[in-house]
PDB file of C-alpha atoms in Angstrom:
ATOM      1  CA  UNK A   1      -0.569   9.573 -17.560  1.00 91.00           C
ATOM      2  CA  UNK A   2       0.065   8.276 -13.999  1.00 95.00           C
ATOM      3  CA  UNK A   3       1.133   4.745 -13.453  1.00 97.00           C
ATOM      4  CA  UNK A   4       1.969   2.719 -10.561  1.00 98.00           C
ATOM      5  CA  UNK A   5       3.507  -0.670 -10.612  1.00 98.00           C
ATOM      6  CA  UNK A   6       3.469  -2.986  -7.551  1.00 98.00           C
ATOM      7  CA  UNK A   7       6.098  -5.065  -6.749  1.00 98.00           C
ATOM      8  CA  UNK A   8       7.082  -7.845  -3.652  1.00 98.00           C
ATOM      9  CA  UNK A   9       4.332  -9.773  -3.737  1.00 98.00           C
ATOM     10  CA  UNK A  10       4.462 -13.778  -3.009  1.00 98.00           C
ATOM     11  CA  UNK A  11       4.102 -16.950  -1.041  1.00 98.00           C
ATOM     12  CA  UNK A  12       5.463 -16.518   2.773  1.00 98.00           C
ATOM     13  CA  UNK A  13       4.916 -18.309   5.919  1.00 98.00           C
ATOM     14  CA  UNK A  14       3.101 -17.360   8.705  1.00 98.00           C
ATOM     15  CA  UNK A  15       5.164 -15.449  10.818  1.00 98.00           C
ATOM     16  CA  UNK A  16       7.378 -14.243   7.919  1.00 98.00           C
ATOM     17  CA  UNK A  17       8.193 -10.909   6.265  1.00 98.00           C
ATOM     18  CA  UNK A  18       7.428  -9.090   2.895  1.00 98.00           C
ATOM     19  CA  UNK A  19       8.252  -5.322   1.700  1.00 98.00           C
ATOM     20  CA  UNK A  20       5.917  -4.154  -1.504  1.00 98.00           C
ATOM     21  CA  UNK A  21       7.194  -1.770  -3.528  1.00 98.00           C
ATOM     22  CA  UNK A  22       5.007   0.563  -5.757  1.00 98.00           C
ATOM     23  CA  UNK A  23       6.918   2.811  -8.663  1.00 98.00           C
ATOM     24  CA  UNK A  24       5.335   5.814  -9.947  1.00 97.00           C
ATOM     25  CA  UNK A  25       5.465   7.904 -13.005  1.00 95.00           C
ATOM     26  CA  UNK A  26       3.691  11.056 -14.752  1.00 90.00           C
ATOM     27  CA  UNK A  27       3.377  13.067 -12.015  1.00 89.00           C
ATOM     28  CA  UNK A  28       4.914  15.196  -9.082  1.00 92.00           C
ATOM     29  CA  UNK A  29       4.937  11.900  -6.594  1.00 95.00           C
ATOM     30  CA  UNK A  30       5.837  13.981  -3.722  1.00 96.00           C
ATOM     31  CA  UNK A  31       2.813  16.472  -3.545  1.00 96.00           C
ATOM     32  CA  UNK A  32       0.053  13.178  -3.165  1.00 97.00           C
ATOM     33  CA  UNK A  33      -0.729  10.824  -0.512  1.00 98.00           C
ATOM     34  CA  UNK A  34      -0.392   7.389  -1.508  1.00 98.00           C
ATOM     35  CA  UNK A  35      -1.442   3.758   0.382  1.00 98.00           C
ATOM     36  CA  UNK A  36      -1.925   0.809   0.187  1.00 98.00           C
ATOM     37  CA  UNK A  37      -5.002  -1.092   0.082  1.00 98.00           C
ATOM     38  CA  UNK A  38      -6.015  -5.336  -0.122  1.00 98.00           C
ATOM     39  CA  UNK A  39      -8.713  -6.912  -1.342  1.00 98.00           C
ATOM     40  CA  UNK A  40      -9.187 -10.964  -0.570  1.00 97.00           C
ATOM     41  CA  UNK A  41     -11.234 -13.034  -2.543  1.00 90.00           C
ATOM     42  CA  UNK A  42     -14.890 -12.601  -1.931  1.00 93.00           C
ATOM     43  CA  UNK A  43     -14.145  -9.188   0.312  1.00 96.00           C
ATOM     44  CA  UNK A  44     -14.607  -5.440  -0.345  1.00 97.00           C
ATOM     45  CA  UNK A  45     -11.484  -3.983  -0.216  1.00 97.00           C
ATOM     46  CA  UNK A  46      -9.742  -2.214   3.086  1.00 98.00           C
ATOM     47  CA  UNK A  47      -6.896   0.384   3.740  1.00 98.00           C
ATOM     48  CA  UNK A  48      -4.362  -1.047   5.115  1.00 98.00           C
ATOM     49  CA  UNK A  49      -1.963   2.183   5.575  1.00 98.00           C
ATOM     50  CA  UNK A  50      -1.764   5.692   4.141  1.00 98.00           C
ATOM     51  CA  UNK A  51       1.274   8.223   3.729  1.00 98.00           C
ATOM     52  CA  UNK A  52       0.293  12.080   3.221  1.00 98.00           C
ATOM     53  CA  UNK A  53       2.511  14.122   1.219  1.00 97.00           C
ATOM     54  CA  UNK A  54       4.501  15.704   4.780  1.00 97.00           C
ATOM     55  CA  UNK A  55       4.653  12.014   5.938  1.00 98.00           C
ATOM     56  CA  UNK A  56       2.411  11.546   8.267  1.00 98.00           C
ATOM     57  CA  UNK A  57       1.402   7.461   8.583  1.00 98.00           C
ATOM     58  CA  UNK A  58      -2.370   5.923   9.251  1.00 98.00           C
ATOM     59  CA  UNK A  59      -3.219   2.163   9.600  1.00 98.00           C
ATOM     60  CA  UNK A  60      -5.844  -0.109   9.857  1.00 98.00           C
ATOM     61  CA  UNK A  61      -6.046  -2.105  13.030  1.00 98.00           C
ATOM     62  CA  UNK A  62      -5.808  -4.789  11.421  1.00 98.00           C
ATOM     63  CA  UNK A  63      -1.555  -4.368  10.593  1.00 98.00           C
ATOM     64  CA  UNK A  64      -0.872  -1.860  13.208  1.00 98.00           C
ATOM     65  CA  UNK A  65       2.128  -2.712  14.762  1.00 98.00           C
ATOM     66  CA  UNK A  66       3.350  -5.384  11.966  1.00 98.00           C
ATOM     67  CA  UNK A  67       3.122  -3.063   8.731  1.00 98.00           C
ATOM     68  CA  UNK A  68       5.304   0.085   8.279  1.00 98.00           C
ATOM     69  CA  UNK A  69       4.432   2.440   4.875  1.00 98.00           C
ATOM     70  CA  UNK A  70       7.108   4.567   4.000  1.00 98.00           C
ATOM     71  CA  UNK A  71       7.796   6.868   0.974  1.00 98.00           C
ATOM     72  CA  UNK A  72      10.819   7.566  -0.899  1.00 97.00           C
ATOM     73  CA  UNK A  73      10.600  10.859  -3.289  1.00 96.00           C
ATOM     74  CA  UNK A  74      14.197  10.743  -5.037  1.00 96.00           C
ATOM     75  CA  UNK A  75      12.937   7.252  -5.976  1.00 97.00           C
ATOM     76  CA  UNK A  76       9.200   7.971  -6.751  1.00 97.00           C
ATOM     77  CA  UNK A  77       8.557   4.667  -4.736  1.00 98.00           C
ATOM     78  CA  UNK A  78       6.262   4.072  -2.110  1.00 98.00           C
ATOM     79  CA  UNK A  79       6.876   0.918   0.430  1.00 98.00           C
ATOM     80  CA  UNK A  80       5.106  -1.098   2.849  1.00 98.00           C
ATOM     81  CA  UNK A  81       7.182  -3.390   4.608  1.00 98.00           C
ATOM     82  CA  UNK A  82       5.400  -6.492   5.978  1.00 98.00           C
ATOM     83  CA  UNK A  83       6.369  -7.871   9.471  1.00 98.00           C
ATOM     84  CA  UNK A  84       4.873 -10.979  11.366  1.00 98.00           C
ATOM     85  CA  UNK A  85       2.681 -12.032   8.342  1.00 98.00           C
ATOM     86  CA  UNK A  86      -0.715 -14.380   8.727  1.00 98.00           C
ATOM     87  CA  UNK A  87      -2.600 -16.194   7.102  1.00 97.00           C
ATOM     88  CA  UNK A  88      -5.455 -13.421   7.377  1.00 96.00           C
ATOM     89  CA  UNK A  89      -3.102 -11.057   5.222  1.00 98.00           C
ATOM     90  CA  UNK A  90      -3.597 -12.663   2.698  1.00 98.00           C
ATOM     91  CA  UNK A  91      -4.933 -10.902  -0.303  1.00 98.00           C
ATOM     92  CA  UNK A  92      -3.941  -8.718  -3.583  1.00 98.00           C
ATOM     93  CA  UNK A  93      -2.472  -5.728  -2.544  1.00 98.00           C
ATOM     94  CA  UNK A  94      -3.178  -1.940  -4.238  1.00 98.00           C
ATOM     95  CA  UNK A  95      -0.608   1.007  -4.589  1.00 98.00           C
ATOM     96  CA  UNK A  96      -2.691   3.410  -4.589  1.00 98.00           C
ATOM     97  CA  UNK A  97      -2.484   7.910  -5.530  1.00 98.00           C
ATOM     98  CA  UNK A  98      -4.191  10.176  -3.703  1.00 97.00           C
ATOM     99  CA  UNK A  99      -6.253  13.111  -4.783  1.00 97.00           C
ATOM    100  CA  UNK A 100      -4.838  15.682  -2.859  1.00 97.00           C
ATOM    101  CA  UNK A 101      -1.707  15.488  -0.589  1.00 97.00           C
ATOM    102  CA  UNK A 102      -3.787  13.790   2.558  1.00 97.00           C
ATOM    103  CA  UNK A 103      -5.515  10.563   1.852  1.00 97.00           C
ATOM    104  CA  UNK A 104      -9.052  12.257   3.651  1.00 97.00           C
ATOM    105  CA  UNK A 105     -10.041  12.760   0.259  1.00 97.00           C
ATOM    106  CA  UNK A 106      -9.763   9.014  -1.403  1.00 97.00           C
ATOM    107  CA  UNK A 107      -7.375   8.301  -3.991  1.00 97.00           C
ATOM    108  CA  UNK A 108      -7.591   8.560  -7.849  1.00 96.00           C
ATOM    109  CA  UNK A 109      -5.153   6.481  -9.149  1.00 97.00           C
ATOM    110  CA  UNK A 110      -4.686   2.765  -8.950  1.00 98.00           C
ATOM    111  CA  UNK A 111      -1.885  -0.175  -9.728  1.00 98.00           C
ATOM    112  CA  UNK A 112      -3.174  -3.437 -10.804  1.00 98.00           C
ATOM    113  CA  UNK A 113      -2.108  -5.014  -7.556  1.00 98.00           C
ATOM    114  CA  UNK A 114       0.447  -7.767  -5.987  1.00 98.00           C
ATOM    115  CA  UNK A 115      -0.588 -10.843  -4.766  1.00 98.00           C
ATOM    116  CA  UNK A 116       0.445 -11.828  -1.249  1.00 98.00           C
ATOM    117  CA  UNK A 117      -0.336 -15.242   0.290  1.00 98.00           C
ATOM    118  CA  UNK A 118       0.485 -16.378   3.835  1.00 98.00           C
ATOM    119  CA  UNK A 119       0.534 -20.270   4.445  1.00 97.00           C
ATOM    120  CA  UNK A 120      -0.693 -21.648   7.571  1.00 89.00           C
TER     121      UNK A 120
END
């Protein structure tokens, strides 16, 4: 079975700086896309930033500029590193596994999420 487990999450200030982690397991990590989606209260959730399996990055305008995703496949572990935080970031945040190696296709496999919450 596949699992991903979030990690990073917590209480910031505006203008601060995060970097989620997301472990996975029971399967070859490095042939899948993976991202990383939020959801705040009351909201649909959004992508926030993708990886493909070769590396190649997409974000949401929304955290262009101030988010980075980044993959490590000797560790399993996908990252998003959180610059310049506000209070409009705030939300639970999803590790997620794509279907294929480019995230096009959606994603089939999800953590239970990290909470992140910017003060202001």
């Amino acid at each position: 079975q596949v699992q991903l487990v979030e990690s990073g999450g917590g209480l910031v200030q505006a203008g601060g700086s995060l970097r989620l982690s997301c472990a996975a397991s029971g399967r070859t990590f490095s042939s899948y896309a993976m991202g990383w989606f939020r959801q705040a209260p009351g909201k649909e959730r959004e992508k926030s930033a993708t990886i493909s399996a070769s590396g190649s990055t997409d974000y949401a305008d929304s955290v262009k500029g101030r988010f980075t995703i980044s993959r490590d496949n000797a560790k399993n572990t996908v990252y998003l590193q959180m610059n310049s935080l506000k209070p409009e970031d705030t939300a639970v945040y999803y590790c997620a596994m794509g279907r294929t190696s480019i995230p096009q296709f959606g994603m089939d496999y999800w953590g239970k999420g990290t909470l992140v919450t910017v003060s202001s």
